[in-house]
mmCIF file of C-alpha atoms in Angstrom:
data_model
loop_
_atom_site.group_PDB
_atom_site.id
_atom_site.type_symbol
_atom_site.label_atom_id
_atom_site.label_comp_id
_atom_site.label_asym_id
_atom_site.label_seq_id
_atom_site.Cartn_x
_atom_site.Cartn_y
_atom_site.Cartn_z
ATOM 1 C CA MET N 1 186.106 225.931 77.346
ATOM 2 C CA SER N 2 182.711 224.461 77.778
ATOM 3 C CA ILE N 3 180.121 225.846 80.195
ATOM 4 C CA CYS N 4 178.601 223.357 82.465
ATOM 5 C CA SER N 5 175.767 223.846 84.781
ATOM 6 C CA VAL N 6 175.822 221.619 87.769
ATOM 7 C CA TYR N 7 172.401 221.186 89.418
ATOM 8 C CA GLY N 8 172.812 220.289 93.128
ATOM 9 C CA LEU N 9 175.695 221.432 95.322
ATOM 10 C CA GLY N 10 175.728 218.592 97.857
ATOM 11 C CA TYR N 11 178.399 215.819 98.452
ATOM 12 C CA ILE N 12 178.428 214.842 94.605
ATOM 13 C CA GLY N 13 177.618 218.161 92.985
ATOM 14 C CA LEU N 14 179.868 220.651 94.685
ATOM 15 C CA PRO N 15 183.202 218.412 94.438
ATOM 16 C CA LEU N 16 182.220 217.716 90.783
ATOM 17 C CA SER N 17 181.679 221.423 90.152
ATOM 18 C CA ALA N 18 185.130 222.240 91.814
ATOM 19 C CA VAL N 19 186.838 219.644 89.646
ATOM 20 C CA LEU N 20 185.195 220.645 86.369
ATOM 21 C CA ALA N 21 186.343 224.368 87.230
ATOM 22 C CA ASP N 22 189.761 223.383 87.744
ATOM 23 C CA ASN N 23 190.221 221.476 84.596
ATOM 24 C CA GLY N 24 189.507 223.958 81.804
ATOM 25 C CA HIS N 25 185.553 224.346 82.187
ATOM 26 C CA LYS N 26 183.556 227.329 83.227
ATOM 27 C CA VAL N 27 181.000 226.070 85.806
ATOM 28 C CA ILE N 28 177.775 227.350 87.315
ATOM 29 C CA GLY N 29 176.635 225.534 90.243
ATOM 30 C CA ILE N 30 172.960 225.704 90.746
ATOM 31 C CA ASP N 31 171.041 225.172 94.019
ATOM 32 C CA VAL N 32 167.884 226.062 95.708
ATOM 33 C CA ASN N 33 169.582 226.783 99.212
ATOM 34 C CA LEU N 34 170.672 230.424 99.012
ATOM 35 C CA GLU N 35 172.883 230.027 102.138
ATOM 36 C CA ILE N 36 174.901 227.634 100.120
ATOM 37 C CA ILE N 37 174.979 229.812 97.010
ATOM 38 C CA GLN N 38 176.286 232.670 99.243
ATOM 39 C CA ARG N 39 178.924 230.783 101.004
ATOM 40 C CA LEU N 40 180.175 229.406 97.756
ATOM 41 C CA ASN N 41 180.545 232.484 96.230
ATOM 42 C CA LYS N 42 182.663 233.628 98.840
ATOM 43 C CA GLY N 43 184.886 230.586 98.445
ATOM 44 C CA ASP N 44 183.545 228.704 101.563
ATOM 45 C CA VAL N 45 181.902 225.355 101.692
ATOM 46 C CA HIS N 46 179.294 223.780 103.752
ATOM 47 C CA ILE N 47 180.621 220.069 103.428
ATOM 48 C CA ASN N 48 183.513 218.725 105.420
ATOM 49 C CA GLU N 49 185.549 216.894 102.828
ATOM 50 C CA PRO N 50 189.406 216.775 102.512
ATOM 51 C CA ASP N 51 190.958 219.522 100.337
ATOM 52 C CA LEU N 52 187.609 220.522 99.006
ATOM 53 C CA LYS N 53 187.481 223.961 100.756
ATOM 54 C CA ASP N 54 191.044 224.735 99.210
ATOM 55 C CA LEU N 55 189.950 223.945 95.711
ATOM 56 C CA VAL N 56 186.672 225.775 95.942
ATOM 57 C CA ASN N 57 188.507 228.808 97.113
ATOM 58 C CA LYS N 58 190.780 228.614 94.207
ATOM 59 C CA VAL N 59 188.172 228.179 91.430
ATOM 60 C CA VAL N 60 186.095 230.989 92.974
ATOM 61 C CA GLY N 61 188.896 233.177 93.030
ATOM 62 C CA ASN N 62 189.834 232.236 89.337
ATOM 63 C CA LYS N 63 186.169 232.933 88.424
ATOM 64 C CA THR N 64 185.757 229.581 86.860
ATOM 65 C CA LEU N 65 183.082 228.616 89.391
ATOM 66 C CA ILE N 66 180.119 230.647 90.243
ATOM 67 C CA ALA N 67 177.032 229.746 92.293
ATOM 68 C CA SER N 68 173.421 230.697 91.410
ATOM 69 C CA ASN N 69 169.887 229.581 91.998
ATOM 70 C CA TYR N 70 168.457 230.079 88.649
ATOM 71 C CA PRO N 71 169.217 228.340 85.366
ATOM 72 C CA SER N 72 171.477 229.780 82.836
ATOM 73 C CA LYS N 73 172.312 228.792 79.346
ATOM 74 C CA SER N 74 175.138 226.397 79.188
ATOM 75 C CA ASP N 75 176.841 223.832 76.697
ATOM 76 C CA ILE N 76 176.475 220.884 79.383
ATOM 77 C CA PHE N 77 174.060 220.203 82.296
ATOM 78 C CA ILE N 78 174.623 217.863 84.892
ATOM 79 C CA LEU N 79 172.136 216.642 87.606
ATOM 80 C CA ALA N 80 173.511 215.644 90.864
ATOM 81 C CA VAL N 81 170.458 216.274 92.806
ATOM 82 C CA PRO N 82 169.165 214.076 95.755
ATOM 83 C CA THR N 83 166.785 211.185 94.835
ATOM 84 C CA PRO N 84 165.177 209.917 98.280
ATOM 85 C CA PHE N 85 162.586 207.414 98.782
ATOM 86 C CA ASP N 86 159.050 207.654 99.821
ATOM 87 C CA PHE N 87 157.700 205.389 102.657
ATOM 88 C CA LYS N 88 154.387 203.631 101.353
ATOM 89 C CA ASP N 89 154.294 201.477 104.318
ATOM 90 C CA ASN N 90 156.666 199.618 106.680
ATOM 91 C CA GLN N 91 157.592 197.016 103.885
ATOM 92 C CA LYS N 92 157.603 199.253 100.736
ATOM 93 C CA ARG N 93 159.864 202.383 99.936
ATOM 94 C CA VAL N 94 159.634 203.896 96.455
ATOM 95 C CA PRO N 95 162.107 206.086 94.871
ATOM 96 C CA ASN N 96 161.177 209.835 94.578
ATOM 97 C CA ILE N 97 162.663 211.563 91.469
ATOM 98 C CA ASP N 98 160.816 214.704 91.921
ATOM 99 C CA TYR N 99 163.992 216.686 92.290
ATOM 100 C CA VAL N 100 165.450 215.447 89.101
ATOM 101 C CA ILE N 101 162.189 216.138 87.254
ATOM 102 C CA ALA N 102 162.195 219.883 88.568
ATOM 103 C CA ALA N 103 165.962 220.197 87.517
ATOM 104 C CA ALA N 104 165.074 218.881 84.067
ATOM 105 C CA LYS N 105 162.086 221.308 83.716
ATOM 106 C CA SER N 106 164.525 224.114 84.605
ATOM 107 C CA ILE N 107 167.022 223.052 82.118
ATOM 108 C CA ALA N 108 164.202 222.828 79.240
ATOM 109 C CA SER N 109 163.838 226.610 79.932
ATOM 110 C CA VAL N 110 167.103 227.373 78.709
ATOM 111 C CA ILE N 111 168.278 224.377 76.673
ATOM 112 C CA LYS N 112 169.491 224.986 72.993
ATOM 113 C CA LYS N 113 170.472 222.781 69.939
ATOM 114 C CA GLY N 114 173.482 220.646 70.436
ATOM 115 C CA ASN N 115 173.394 220.682 74.289
ATOM 116 C CA LEU N 116 174.441 217.829 76.529
ATOM 117 C CA ILE N 117 172.565 216.577 79.507
ATOM 118 C CA ILE N 118 174.214 214.138 82.086
ATOM 119 C CA ILE N 119 172.397 212.498 85.071
ATOM 120 C CA GLU N 120 174.745 211.533 87.746
ATOM 121 C CA SER N 121 171.870 211.119 90.494
ATOM 122 C CA THR N 122 170.698 207.731 91.424
ATOM 123 C CA CYS N 123 167.745 206.697 89.405
ATOM 124 C CA PRO N 124 165.221 203.857 88.930
ATOM 125 C CA LEU N 125 165.306 202.316 85.685
ATOM 126 C CA GLY N 126 164.158 204.315 82.552
ATOM 127 C CA THR N 127 164.553 207.610 84.210
ATOM 128 C CA THR N 128 167.144 208.884 81.628
ATOM 129 C CA LYS N 129 164.588 208.373 78.725
ATOM 130 C CA LYS N 130 161.794 209.800 80.894
ATOM 131 C CA ILE N 131 163.769 213.337 81.353
ATOM 132 C CA ARG N 132 164.756 213.158 77.743
ATOM 133 C CA GLU N 133 161.013 213.190 76.984
ATOM 134 C CA ILE N 134 160.045 216.044 79.475
ATOM 135 C CA ILE N 135 162.957 218.300 77.962
ATOM 136 C CA LYS N 136 161.629 217.427 74.486
ATOM 137 C CA ASN N 137 158.171 218.439 75.238
ATOM 138 C CA ILE N 138 158.769 221.539 77.166
ATOM 139 C CA SER N 139 161.791 222.909 75.167
ATOM 140 C CA GLY N 140 160.270 222.030 71.604
ATOM 141 C CA LEU N 141 163.570 220.312 70.493
ATOM 142 C CA SER N 142 163.480 217.014 68.637
ATOM 143 C CA PHE N 143 165.148 213.957 70.126
ATOM 144 C CA ASP N 144 167.985 214.466 67.508
ATOM 145 C CA GLU N 145 168.628 218.185 68.790
ATOM 146 C CA PHE N 146 170.045 217.496 72.112
ATOM 147 C CA TYR N 147 172.105 214.736 73.812
ATOM 148 C CA ILE N 148 171.527 212.996 77.086
ATOM 149 C CA SER N 149 173.464 210.261 79.096
ATOM 150 C CA TYR N 150 173.331 208.647 82.492
ATOM 151 C CA CYS N 151 176.603 208.622 83.946
ATOM 152 C CA PRO N 152 176.452 207.552 87.820
ATOM 153 C CA GLU N 153 178.961 208.901 90.566
ATOM 154 C CA ARG N 154 180.876 206.072 92.523
ATOM 155 C CA VAL N 155 182.730 208.229 95.047
ATOM 156 C CA LEU N 156 183.517 207.532 98.747
ATOM 157 C CA PRO N 157 182.703 210.506 101.134
ATOM 158 C CA GLY N 158 186.024 211.350 102.904
ATOM 159 C CA ASN N 159 187.897 210.659 99.468
ATOM 160 C CA ILE N 160 185.683 212.318 96.854
ATOM 161 C CA LEU N 161 188.041 214.422 95.149
ATOM 162 C CA ARG N 162 190.706 211.814 94.491
ATOM 163 C CA GLU N 163 187.954 209.352 93.591
ATOM 164 C CA LEU N 164 186.380 211.764 91.185
ATOM 165 C CA VAL N 165 189.564 211.691 89.165
ATOM 166 C CA ASN N 166 190.852 208.381 89.471
ATOM 167 C CA ASN N 167 187.879 206.094 89.675
ATOM 168 C CA SER N 168 186.512 204.502 86.490
ATOM 169 C CA ARG N 169 183.188 205.691 84.989
ATOM 170 C CA VAL N 170 180.113 204.111 83.271
ATOM 171 C CA ILE N 171 178.605 206.224 80.424
ATOM 172 C CA GLY N 172 175.052 205.271 79.126
ATOM 173 C CA GLY N 173 173.921 207.499 76.529
ATOM 174 C CA VAL N 174 170.572 207.287 74.918
ATOM 175 C CA ASN N 175 172.485 206.900 71.749
ATOM 176 C CA GLU N 176 175.997 206.912 70.384
ATOM 177 C CA GLU N 177 176.405 210.538 70.061
ATOM 178 C CA SER N 178 175.381 211.252 73.647
ATOM 179 C CA SER N 179 178.003 208.507 75.021
ATOM 180 C CA LEU N 180 180.782 210.199 72.884
ATOM 181 C CA LEU N 181 180.028 213.681 74.089
ATOM 182 C CA SER N 182 179.682 212.312 77.594
ATOM 183 C CA GLU N 183 183.107 210.653 77.242
ATOM 184 C CA LYS N 184 184.709 213.798 75.952
ATOM 185 C CA LEU N 185 183.803 215.787 79.223
ATOM 186 C CA TYR N 186 184.904 212.953 81.473
ATOM 187 C CA LYS N 187 188.069 212.754 79.732
ATOM 188 C CA SER N 188 189.014 216.087 80.635
ATOM 189 C CA PHE N 189 189.535 215.298 84.068
ATOM 190 C CA CYS N 190 189.129 211.726 84.831
ATOM 191 C CA LYS N 191 192.170 209.320 84.768
ATOM 192 C CA GLY N 192 190.061 206.000 85.101
ATOM 193 C CA LYS N 193 188.598 203.919 82.487
ATOM 194 C CA LEU N 194 185.490 205.105 80.620
ATOM 195 C CA LEU N 195 183.052 202.348 79.873
ATOM 196 C CA LYS N 196 180.176 203.144 77.454
ATOM 197 C CA THR N 197 177.030 201.420 77.574
ATOM 198 C CA ASN N 198 173.403 202.206 77.206
ATOM 199 C CA SER N 199 171.338 204.594 79.540
ATOM 200 C CA ARG N 200 169.166 201.649 81.130
ATOM 201 C CA THR N 201 172.176 199.275 81.714
ATOM 202 C CA ALA N 202 173.967 202.348 83.431
ATOM 203 C CA GLU N 203 170.963 203.241 85.634
ATOM 204 C CA LEU N 204 171.033 199.537 87.060
ATOM 205 C CA VAL N 205 174.872 199.272 87.222
ATOM 206 C CA LYS N 206 174.814 202.033 89.869
ATOM 207 C CA LEU N 207 171.736 200.363 91.943
ATOM 208 C CA THR N 208 173.818 196.883 91.672
ATOM 209 C CA GLU N 209 176.953 198.132 92.863
ATOM 210 C CA ASN N 210 175.480 199.648 96.163
ATOM 211 C CA SER N 211 173.065 196.596 96.447
ATOM 212 C CA TYR N 212 175.873 194.302 96.271
ATOM 213 C CA ARG N 213 177.749 196.025 99.271
ATOM 214 C CA ASP N 214 174.490 196.112 101.204
ATOM 215 C CA VAL N 215 174.220 192.233 100.823
ATOM 216 C CA ASN N 216 178.022 191.777 101.859
ATOM 217 C CA ILE N 217 177.288 193.914 104.983
ATOM 218 C CA ALA N 218 174.071 192.165 106.052
ATOM 219 C CA PHE N 219 175.937 188.965 106.154
ATOM 220 C CA ALA N 220 178.484 190.547 108.317
ATOM 221 C CA ASN N 221 175.775 191.990 110.548
ATOM 222 C CA GLU N 222 174.129 188.679 110.656
ATOM 223 C CA LEU N 223 176.935 186.792 111.768
ATOM 224 C CA SER N 224 177.642 189.660 114.476
ATOM 225 C CA MET N 225 174.153 188.717 116.068
ATOM 226 C CA ILE N 226 174.926 184.886 115.774
ATOM 227 C CA CYS N 227 178.400 185.468 117.341
ATOM 228 C CA SER N 228 176.793 187.465 120.208
ATOM 229 C CA GLU N 229 174.670 184.448 120.860
ATOM 230 C CA ALA N 230 177.352 181.890 120.533
ATOM 231 C CA ASP N 231 179.803 183.904 122.663
ATOM 232 C CA VAL N 232 182.299 184.200 119.786
ATOM 233 C CA ASP N 233 184.341 187.254 118.884
ATOM 234 C CA VAL N 234 182.949 188.062 115.404
ATOM 235 C CA LEU N 235 185.814 190.189 114.451
ATOM 236 C CA GLU N 236 188.319 187.372 115.082
ATOM 237 C CA LEU N 237 185.750 185.023 113.161
ATOM 238 C CA ILE N 238 185.876 187.293 109.934
ATOM 239 C CA ASP N 239 189.437 187.900 110.168
ATOM 240 C CA LEU N 240 190.165 184.020 110.292
ATOM 241 C CA SER N 241 187.439 183.455 107.527
ATOM 242 C CA ASN N 242 189.101 186.004 105.472
ATOM 243 C CA GLN N 243 192.410 183.981 105.407
ATOM 244 C CA HIS N 244 190.517 181.916 103.008
ATOM 245 C CA PRO N 245 191.735 182.912 99.597
ATOM 246 C CA ARG N 246 188.176 183.257 98.107
ATOM 247 C CA VAL N 247 186.435 184.663 101.030
ATOM 248 C CA ASN N 248 186.272 188.408 101.813
ATOM 249 C CA ILE N 249 183.562 189.254 104.508
ATOM 250 C CA LEU N 250 182.902 193.024 105.257
ATOM 251 C CA SER N 251 182.947 194.561 108.906
ATOM 252 C CA PRO N 252 179.721 194.568 110.841
ATOM 253 C CA GLY N 253 178.358 197.640 112.154
ATOM 254 C CA CYS N 254 175.007 198.877 114.177
ATOM 255 C CA GLY N 255 173.428 198.949 110.684
ATOM 256 C CA VAL N 256 174.016 200.539 107.282
ATOM 257 C CA GLY N 257 173.716 204.154 106.525
ATOM 258 C CA GLY N 258 174.495 206.717 103.835
ATOM 259 C CA HIS N 259 172.479 207.875 100.707
ATOM 260 C CA CYS N 260 173.754 205.072 98.746
ATOM 261 C CA ILE N 261 174.019 201.597 100.193
ATOM 262 C CA ALA N 262 170.982 202.102 102.623
ATOM 263 C CA VAL N 263 168.935 203.492 99.846
ATOM 264 C CA ASP N 264 169.805 202.088 96.226
ATOM 265 C CA PRO N 265 168.594 198.700 96.917
ATOM 266 C CA TRP N 266 164.898 199.753 97.494
ATOM 267 C CA PHE N 267 165.080 201.154 93.782
ATOM 268 C CA ILE N 268 165.379 197.637 92.613
ATOM 269 C CA ILE N 269 163.239 196.063 95.252
ATOM 270 C CA SER N 270 160.325 198.497 94.483
ATOM 271 C CA GLU N 271 160.262 197.789 90.608
ATOM 272 C CA PHE N 272 161.074 194.071 90.794
ATOM 273 C CA PRO N 273 159.634 192.985 93.972
ATOM 274 C CA LYS N 274 158.958 189.459 93.171
ATOM 275 C CA TYR N 275 162.583 188.720 91.971
ATOM 276 C CA SER N 276 164.652 190.841 94.367
ATOM 277 C CA LYS N 277 164.247 188.433 97.622
ATOM 278 C CA VAL N 278 168.098 188.489 98.555
ATOM 279 C CA LEU N 279 168.129 192.454 98.262
ATOM 280 C CA LYS N 280 164.932 192.771 100.541
ATOM 281 C CA THR N 281 166.047 190.210 103.017
ATOM 282 C CA SER N 282 169.470 191.909 103.105
ATOM 283 C CA ARG N 283 167.859 195.290 103.732
ATOM 284 C CA GLU N 284 165.865 193.753 106.528
ATOM 285 C CA VAL N 285 168.592 192.396 108.285
ATOM 286 C CA ASN N 286 170.651 195.750 108.166
ATOM 287 C CA LEU N 287 167.703 197.539 109.553
ATOM 288 C CA PHE N 288 167.228 194.953 112.170
ATOM 289 C CA LYS N 289 170.797 195.308 113.300
ATOM 290 C CA THR N 290 170.192 198.949 114.205
ATOM 291 C CA LEU N 291 167.187 197.720 116.371
ATOM 292 C CA TRP N 292 169.241 194.853 117.687
ATOM 293 C CA SER N 293 171.939 197.276 118.524
ATOM 294 C CA THR N 294 169.525 199.781 120.472
ATOM 295 C CA ASN N 295 168.129 196.882 122.477
ATOM 296 C CA LYS N 296 171.475 195.683 123.533
ATOM 297 C CA ILE N 297 172.224 199.178 124.690
ATOM 298 C CA ILE N 298 169.162 199.490 126.479
ATOM 299 C CA GLU N 299 169.508 195.987 128.336
ATOM 300 C CA LYS N 300 173.071 197.085 129.382
ATOM 301 C CA ALA N 301 171.599 200.330 130.831
ATOM 302 C CA ASN N 302 168.841 198.618 132.701
ATOM 303 C CA TYR N 303 171.231 195.977 134.143
ATOM 304 C CA LEU N 304 173.659 198.548 135.286
ATOM 305 C CA GLU N 305 170.790 200.807 136.912
ATOM 306 C CA LYS N 306 169.894 197.984 139.110
ATOM 307 C CA LYS N 307 173.612 197.517 139.989
ATOM 308 C CA ILE N 308 174.440 201.430 140.729
ATOM 309 C CA GLY N 309 170.956 202.373 141.992
ATOM 310 C CA ARG N 310 170.578 205.047 139.359
ATOM 311 C CA LYS N 311 170.189 205.755 135.709
ATOM 312 C CA PRO N 312 173.744 205.125 134.043
ATOM 313 C CA VAL N 313 175.197 207.802 131.596
ATOM 314 C CA ILE N 314 175.567 206.289 128.171
ATOM 315 C CA GLY N 315 178.287 207.809 126.147
ATOM 316 C CA CYS N 316 177.337 207.665 122.314
ATOM 317 C CA LEU N 317 180.467 207.891 120.331
ATOM 318 C CA GLY N 318 179.678 208.716 116.633
ATOM 319 C CA LEU N 319 176.763 210.253 114.411
ATOM 320 C CA SER N 320 177.927 210.134 110.929
ATOM 321 C CA PHE N 321 177.104 206.917 108.872
ATOM 322 C CA LYS N 322 180.787 206.108 108.352
ATOM 323 C CA PRO N 323 184.149 207.002 109.775
ATOM 324 C CA ASN N 324 185.939 210.185 109.571
ATOM 325 C CA VAL N 325 183.277 212.076 107.915
ATOM 326 C CA ASP N 326 180.442 214.236 108.691
ATOM 327 C CA ASP N 327 177.767 212.783 106.692
ATOM 328 C CA THR N 328 174.893 211.708 108.623
ATOM 329 C CA ARG N 329 172.420 210.626 105.918
ATOM 330 C CA GLU N 330 170.310 207.321 106.824
ATOM 331 C CA SER N 331 172.948 207.113 109.720
ATOM 332 C CA PRO N 332 171.956 204.025 112.163
ATOM 333 C CA SER N 333 173.815 205.927 114.865
ATOM 334 C CA VAL N 334 171.266 208.848 114.626
ATOM 335 C CA GLU N 335 168.398 206.571 114.680
ATOM 336 C CA ILE N 336 169.803 204.738 117.706
ATOM 337 C CA ILE N 337 170.630 207.758 119.809
ATOM 338 C CA ASN N 338 166.946 209.135 118.890
ATOM 339 C CA HIS N 339 165.689 205.977 120.045
ATOM 340 C CA LEU N 340 167.652 206.307 123.372
ATOM 341 C CA ILE N 341 166.155 209.619 123.866
ATOM 342 C CA LYS N 342 162.771 208.332 123.525
ATOM 343 C CA GLU N 343 163.354 205.787 126.059
ATOM 344 C CA ASN N 344 164.479 208.561 128.717
ATOM 345 C CA MET N 345 167.973 207.259 128.635
ATOM 346 C CA GLU N 346 170.890 209.437 130.044
ATOM 347 C CA ILE N 347 173.024 210.039 127.124
ATOM 348 C CA LEU N 348 175.961 212.226 126.136
ATOM 349 C CA VAL N 349 177.124 212.489 122.601
ATOM 350 C CA CYS N 350 180.528 213.091 120.779
ATOM 351 C CA GLU N 351 180.824 213.425 117.069
ATOM 352 C CA PRO N 352 184.243 215.045 116.381
ATOM 353 C CA ASN N 353 183.233 215.695 112.868
ATOM 354 C CA LEU N 354 180.636 218.063 113.484
ATOM 355 C CA GLU N 355 180.217 221.099 115.366
ATOM 356 C CA ASN N 356 176.279 220.808 115.968
ATOM 357 C CA PHE N 357 173.452 218.479 115.115
ATOM 358 C CA GLY N 358 169.849 219.531 115.716
ATOM 359 C CA GLN N 359 168.957 219.755 119.160
ATOM 360 C CA LEU N 360 171.626 217.500 120.369
ATOM 361 C CA ASN N 361 174.224 218.806 122.693
ATOM 362 C CA LEU N 362 177.584 217.516 121.196
ATOM 363 C CA LEU N 363 180.502 217.334 123.650
ATOM 364 C CA PRO N 364 184.387 216.620 123.500
ATOM 365 C CA LEU N 365 185.581 213.134 123.819
ATOM 366 C CA GLU N 366 187.167 213.829 126.937
ATOM 367 C CA ILE N 367 184.047 214.810 128.761
ATOM 368 C CA VAL N 368 181.895 212.031 127.359
ATOM 369 C CA LEU N 369 184.961 209.588 128.276
ATOM 370 C CA GLU N 370 184.957 210.943 132.012
ATOM 371 C CA LYS N 371 181.191 211.325 132.638
ATOM 372 C CA SER N 372 179.845 208.032 130.893
ATOM 373 C CA ASP N 373 179.206 204.774 132.737
ATOM 374 C CA ILE N 374 178.699 202.885 129.557
ATOM 375 C CA LEU N 375 180.544 203.810 126.405
ATOM 376 C CA VAL N 376 178.888 202.856 123.108
ATOM 377 C CA PHE N 377 180.895 202.987 119.884
ATOM 378 C CA LEU N 378 178.898 203.597 117.056
ATOM 379 C CA VAL N 379 181.308 204.635 114.452
ATOM 380 C CA ALA N 380 184.914 203.669 114.148
ATOM 381 C CA HIS N 381 186.271 207.395 113.742
ATOM 382 C CA SER N 382 190.089 207.419 113.957
ATOM 383 C CA SER N 383 190.100 209.745 117.182
ATOM 384 C CA PHE N 384 188.230 206.815 118.913
ATOM 385 C CA LYS N 385 191.036 204.325 118.411
ATOM 386 C CA ASN N 386 193.356 203.390 120.983
ATOM 387 C CA ILE N 387 191.519 205.676 123.811
ATOM 388 C CA ASN N 388 193.558 205.541 127.062
ATOM 389 C CA PHE N 389 190.906 204.974 129.748
ATOM 390 C CA ASN N 390 190.413 202.304 132.582
ATOM 391 C CA MET N 391 188.491 199.666 130.868
ATOM 392 C CA ASN N 392 187.524 198.146 134.453
ATOM 393 C CA SER N 393 185.605 201.491 135.183
ATOM 394 C CA LYS N 394 183.395 201.512 132.195
ATOM 395 C CA GLU N 395 181.035 199.081 130.615
ATOM 396 C CA ILE N 396 181.912 198.907 126.856
ATOM 397 C CA ILE N 397 179.509 198.233 123.898
ATOM 398 C CA ASP N 398 181.596 198.130 120.637
ATOM 399 C CA LEU N 399 179.244 197.992 117.499
ATOM 400 C CA CYS N 400 181.910 198.657 115.098
ATOM 401 C CA GLY N 401 185.160 197.405 115.931
ATOM 402 C CA ALA N 402 186.632 200.803 117.333
ATOM 403 C CA THR N 403 188.284 199.147 120.356
ATOM 404 C CA LYS N 404 189.947 196.415 118.485
ATOM 405 C CA LYS N 405 193.664 196.700 118.398
ATOM 406 C CA ALA N 406 194.990 196.929 114.731
#
């Protein structure tokens, strides 16, 4: 049984900790948030993810998973901490790896000869070797006395536990020994292919995967705006176009959110601005789609106000960045709602996957449907599908295909 310390108990680190603890490892989950530590040690979770609470309760009960806020000696250290970006100006966003560096310094205080470090956090090119250098300098160990790899996560919120086990993994060691040791760990729970490469390639693989999706969604979002001007149903257009055997257009939305797709392209753009023109344009399209969506709602509200002689009530359906999850990171829905509030619009908000969200008063779906003059579908949650209401009594703005019949 190996002892694994997992740094960061968020959407990646916590499920990973639970899966490792359920597959023969003793796991120490490390986080700076004391509330998360306390809840986890009681078998409770702060993330709404299918089957996660039951698994955490099991492994905490078995004492194979404990949570802590300080570093402990371990055989393997896994970094799953956030890597946000900093805004330098309206055009430039630069990756921030401060959390990764802080975790590395913490590891360096307890690391011993023969230990393995795995970075799962999204990182710019060269981060793995940079962390290797930091740990060497602080710990006093030489490069050949510890091992380090970059092994990016590639899971989908709402299906994380299943994908942790079944998806293939890219393993990028700084040397062959690092890759082999990392492969051994993932073999203990992963049924997918384990694909070995070097750390720099692995870092770019992670960024490429999510940038690819961002580009595809940008095309769909651009089509949706074109179709709005051309009076064409964009969903019908995409469905018919996708009947071509070599066409697979994704679905448009009110923008792009989540910590991966909306963020990762900037890691490439910031380092290679001269050569990432498609990536930058795609990011700009997806950001503009959120502004475009906001303006469409405001235009409809202003039109209806003149018609009914009062400010219409706008029912905003959905806050999360994708259907059927509680994750609001980089959510365009949140940005739209905040903008409507600044414009002094009368809004009601429903998000069935959250109990509360900041200062917003979240309401049950039934109340929002009853009291709203305009219904804005921002996220295609399952509970929003096939709503039974009188379409003639409401103005409908469907920005995500929620009202389209299957």
